[in-house]
Amino acid sequence: MATRLSAAGKAELHASGVERQPIFARIWRGSTRPADLEEYTRYLYEFGVLKIERMQGCLGVQMFRRLTEDAGEFTVTSFWPTLDSIRVWSGDDLTRTRHLEKDPDFLLELPERVTLVEVCSNDWVIQA
């Protein structure tokens, strides 16, 4: 596969580094009370992010947070080489949310669904 350079001068690769072999991102969002931001950050990392990160097939996990006047907003994105590999975490329903034990104590609402997308490009190489 020939490597092209992007307008920024970086190597332009398909997300998986392989032509016609996409990878997938599973994106979860949730919100807490502002006062719970730090405690939920630790809880979500320890019992959510680390668990996903150790799952067979997981290519990586990112956790984002943002504090507003009304809420602590969280986004967790996990990356997977195939839809079948996501089923390790999700079961047959790929967009069903898998809540953590203490989510009802922290989250303002319990989201029922996650977003599943194909990663078309990224600017770092994810090893599949």
mmCIF file of C-alpha atoms in Angstrom:
data_model
loop_
_atom_site.group_PDB
_atom_site.id
_atom_site.type_symbol
_atom_site.label_atom_id
_atom_site.label_comp_id
_atom_site.label_asym_id
_atom_site.label_seq_id
_atom_site.Cartn_x
_atom_site.Cartn_y
_atom_site.Cartn_z
ATOM 1 C CA MET A 1 0.000 0.000 0.000
ATOM 2 C CA ALA A 2 1.441 3.355 -1.009
ATOM 3 C CA THR A 3 1.539 5.964 1.720
ATOM 4 C CA ARG A 4 0.211 9.380 0.778
ATOM 5 C CA LEU A 5 0.799 12.525 2.769
ATOM 6 C CA SER A 6 -2.095 14.591 4.056
ATOM 7 C CA ALA A 7 -2.288 18.366 3.748
ATOM 8 C CA ALA A 8 -0.646 18.480 7.194
ATOM 9 C CA GLY A 9 2.261 16.392 5.907
ATOM 10 C CA LYS A 10 1.315 13.302 7.919
ATOM 11 C CA ALA A 11 1.054 9.785 6.574
ATOM 12 C CA GLU A 12 -2.507 9.247 5.374
ATOM 13 C CA LEU A 13 -3.675 5.752 6.328
ATOM 14 C CA HIS A 14 -6.987 3.985 6.580
ATOM 15 C CA ALA A 15 -7.703 3.642 10.287
ATOM 16 C CA SER A 16 -6.671 -0.023 10.374
ATOM 17 C CA GLY A 17 -3.642 0.626 8.190
ATOM 18 C CA VAL A 18 -5.082 -1.850 5.689
ATOM 19 C CA GLU A 19 -7.079 -1.010 2.583
ATOM 20 C CA ARG A 20 -10.791 -1.845 2.855
ATOM 21 C CA GLN A 21 -10.514 -3.135 6.414
ATOM 22 C CA PRO A 22 -12.344 -0.666 8.650
ATOM 23 C CA ILE A 23 -12.190 -0.524 12.399
ATOM 24 C CA PHE A 24 -15.151 0.400 14.555
ATOM 25 C CA ALA A 25 -15.692 2.784 17.447
ATOM 26 C CA ARG A 26 -18.316 2.280 20.140
ATOM 27 C CA ILE A 27 -19.180 5.614 21.782
ATOM 28 C CA TRP A 28 -20.952 5.899 25.155
ATOM 29 C CA ARG A 29 -22.100 9.167 26.720
ATOM 30 C CA GLY A 30 -23.375 9.924 30.204
ATOM 31 C CA SER A 31 -23.774 12.853 32.595
ATOM 32 C CA THR A 32 -23.421 13.275 36.352
ATOM 33 C CA ARG A 33 -24.048 16.067 38.814
ATOM 34 C CA PRO A 34 -21.133 18.533 38.718
ATOM 35 C CA ALA A 35 -20.236 17.615 42.309
ATOM 36 C CA ASP A 36 -19.719 13.969 41.260
ATOM 37 C CA LEU A 37 -17.292 14.720 38.413
ATOM 38 C CA GLU A 38 -14.068 13.629 40.147
ATOM 39 C CA GLU A 39 -15.511 10.594 41.906
ATOM 40 C CA TYR A 40 -17.236 9.306 38.772
ATOM 41 C CA THR A 41 -14.083 9.910 36.714
ATOM 42 C CA ARG A 42 -12.168 7.555 39.017
ATOM 43 C CA TYR A 43 -15.015 5.016 39.120
ATOM 44 C CA LEU A 44 -15.576 5.013 35.356
ATOM 45 C CA TYR A 45 -11.860 4.608 34.697
ATOM 46 C CA GLU A 46 -11.327 1.818 37.226
ATOM 47 C CA PHE A 47 -14.455 -0.242 36.537
ATOM 48 C CA GLY A 48 -15.247 0.701 32.936
ATOM 49 C CA VAL A 49 -12.265 1.856 30.912
ATOM 50 C CA LEU A 50 -9.762 -0.618 32.370
ATOM 51 C CA LYS A 51 -12.209 -3.508 31.947
ATOM 52 C CA ILE A 52 -12.814 -2.657 28.290
ATOM 53 C CA GLU A 53 -9.107 -2.059 27.673
ATOM 54 C CA ARG A 54 -8.290 -5.606 28.833
ATOM 55 C CA MET A 55 -10.894 -7.293 26.640
ATOM 56 C CA GLN A 56 -9.685 -9.504 23.849
ATOM 57 C CA GLY A 57 -9.891 -7.636 20.558
ATOM 58 C CA CYS A 58 -10.049 -4.132 22.011
ATOM 59 C CA LEU A 59 -7.656 -1.846 20.143
ATOM 60 C CA GLY A 60 -7.862 0.983 22.665
ATOM 61 C CA VAL A 61 -10.127 3.153 24.797
ATOM 62 C CA GLN A 62 -10.422 6.900 25.286
ATOM 63 C CA MET A 63 -12.309 8.684 28.073
ATOM 64 C CA PHE A 64 -13.281 12.347 27.784
ATOM 65 C CA ARG A 65 -15.000 14.612 30.287
ATOM 66 C CA ARG A 66 -16.328 18.141 30.368
ATOM 67 C CA LEU A 67 -17.689 20.153 33.272
ATOM 68 C CA THR A 68 -20.583 22.538 32.659
ATOM 69 C CA GLU A 69 -22.702 24.467 35.151
ATOM 70 C CA ASP A 70 -25.336 21.741 35.008
ATOM 71 C CA ALA A 71 -23.421 18.492 34.614
ATOM 72 C CA GLY A 72 -20.239 16.514 34.328
ATOM 73 C CA GLU A 73 -20.365 15.085 30.802
ATOM 74 C CA PHE A 74 -18.497 11.892 29.944
ATOM 75 C CA THR A 75 -17.702 10.151 26.677
ATOM 76 C CA VAL A 76 -15.983 6.766 26.427
ATOM 77 C CA THR A 77 -14.880 5.580 22.998
ATOM 78 C CA SER A 78 -13.543 2.080 22.452
ATOM 79 C CA PHE A 79 -11.984 0.856 19.201
ATOM 80 C CA TRP A 80 -12.479 -2.615 17.713
ATOM 81 C CA PRO A 81 -11.180 -4.426 14.609
ATOM 82 C CA THR A 82 -14.489 -6.155 13.763
ATOM 83 C CA LEU A 83 -18.141 -6.074 14.752
ATOM 84 C CA ASP A 84 -17.740 -9.610 16.117
ATOM 85 C CA SER A 85 -15.035 -8.400 18.484
ATOM 86 C CA ILE A 86 -17.474 -5.832 19.930
ATOM 87 C CA ARG A 87 -19.870 -8.635 20.853
ATOM 88 C CA VAL A 88 -17.393 -9.696 23.560
ATOM 89 C CA TRP A 89 -18.478 -6.551 25.419
ATOM 90 C CA SER A 90 -21.966 -5.862 24.105
ATOM 91 C CA GLY A 91 -23.502 -9.231 23.344
ATOM 92 C CA ASP A 92 -25.589 -9.590 20.188
ATOM 93 C CA ASP A 93 -27.102 -6.086 20.464
ATOM 94 C CA LEU A 94 -24.103 -3.963 19.486
ATOM 95 C CA THR A 95 -25.633 -0.648 20.586
ATOM 96 C CA ARG A 96 -27.114 -1.732 23.913
ATOM 97 C CA THR A 97 -25.507 0.052 26.868
ATOM 98 C CA ARG A 98 -23.746 -2.097 29.451
ATOM 99 C CA HIS A 99 -24.149 -0.147 32.698
ATOM 100 C CA LEU A 100 -21.685 -0.335 35.536
ATOM 101 C CA GLU A 101 -22.988 -1.362 38.952
ATOM 102 C CA LYS A 102 -22.940 2.155 40.446
ATOM 103 C CA ASP A 103 -24.108 4.031 37.327
ATOM 104 C CA PRO A 104 -27.616 4.505 38.795
ATOM 105 C CA ASP A 105 -26.007 6.266 41.787
ATOM 106 C CA PHE A 106 -24.060 8.691 39.604
ATOM 107 C CA LEU A 107 -25.715 9.224 36.241
ATOM 108 C CA LEU A 108 -28.501 11.772 35.750
ATOM 109 C CA GLU A 109 -30.061 9.426 33.163
ATOM 110 C CA LEU A 110 -29.217 5.852 32.224
ATOM 111 C CA PRO A 111 -28.602 5.911 28.476
ATOM 112 C CA GLU A 112 -30.009 2.842 26.739
ATOM 113 C CA ARG A 113 -27.888 3.049 23.580
ATOM 114 C CA VAL A 114 -24.360 3.784 22.449
ATOM 115 C CA THR A 115 -23.301 5.026 19.039
ATOM 116 C CA LEU A 116 -21.469 2.620 16.750
ATOM 117 C CA VAL A 117 -19.432 4.121 13.906
ATOM 118 C CA GLU A 118 -16.821 3.080 11.372
ATOM 119 C CA VAL A 119 -13.509 4.873 11.813
ATOM 120 C CA CYS A 120 -12.520 6.174 8.375
ATOM 121 C CA SER A 121 -9.250 7.810 9.295
ATOM 122 C CA ASN A 122 -7.158 8.838 12.255
ATOM 123 C CA ASP A 123 -3.840 10.455 12.604
ATOM 124 C CA TRP A 124 -2.185 7.729 14.662
ATOM 125 C CA VAL A 125 -1.742 4.078 13.772
ATOM 126 C CA ILE A 126 -3.901 1.554 15.580
ATOM 127 C CA GLN A 127 -2.455 -1.932 15.365
ATOM 128 C CA ALA A 128 -5.111 -4.514 14.443
#
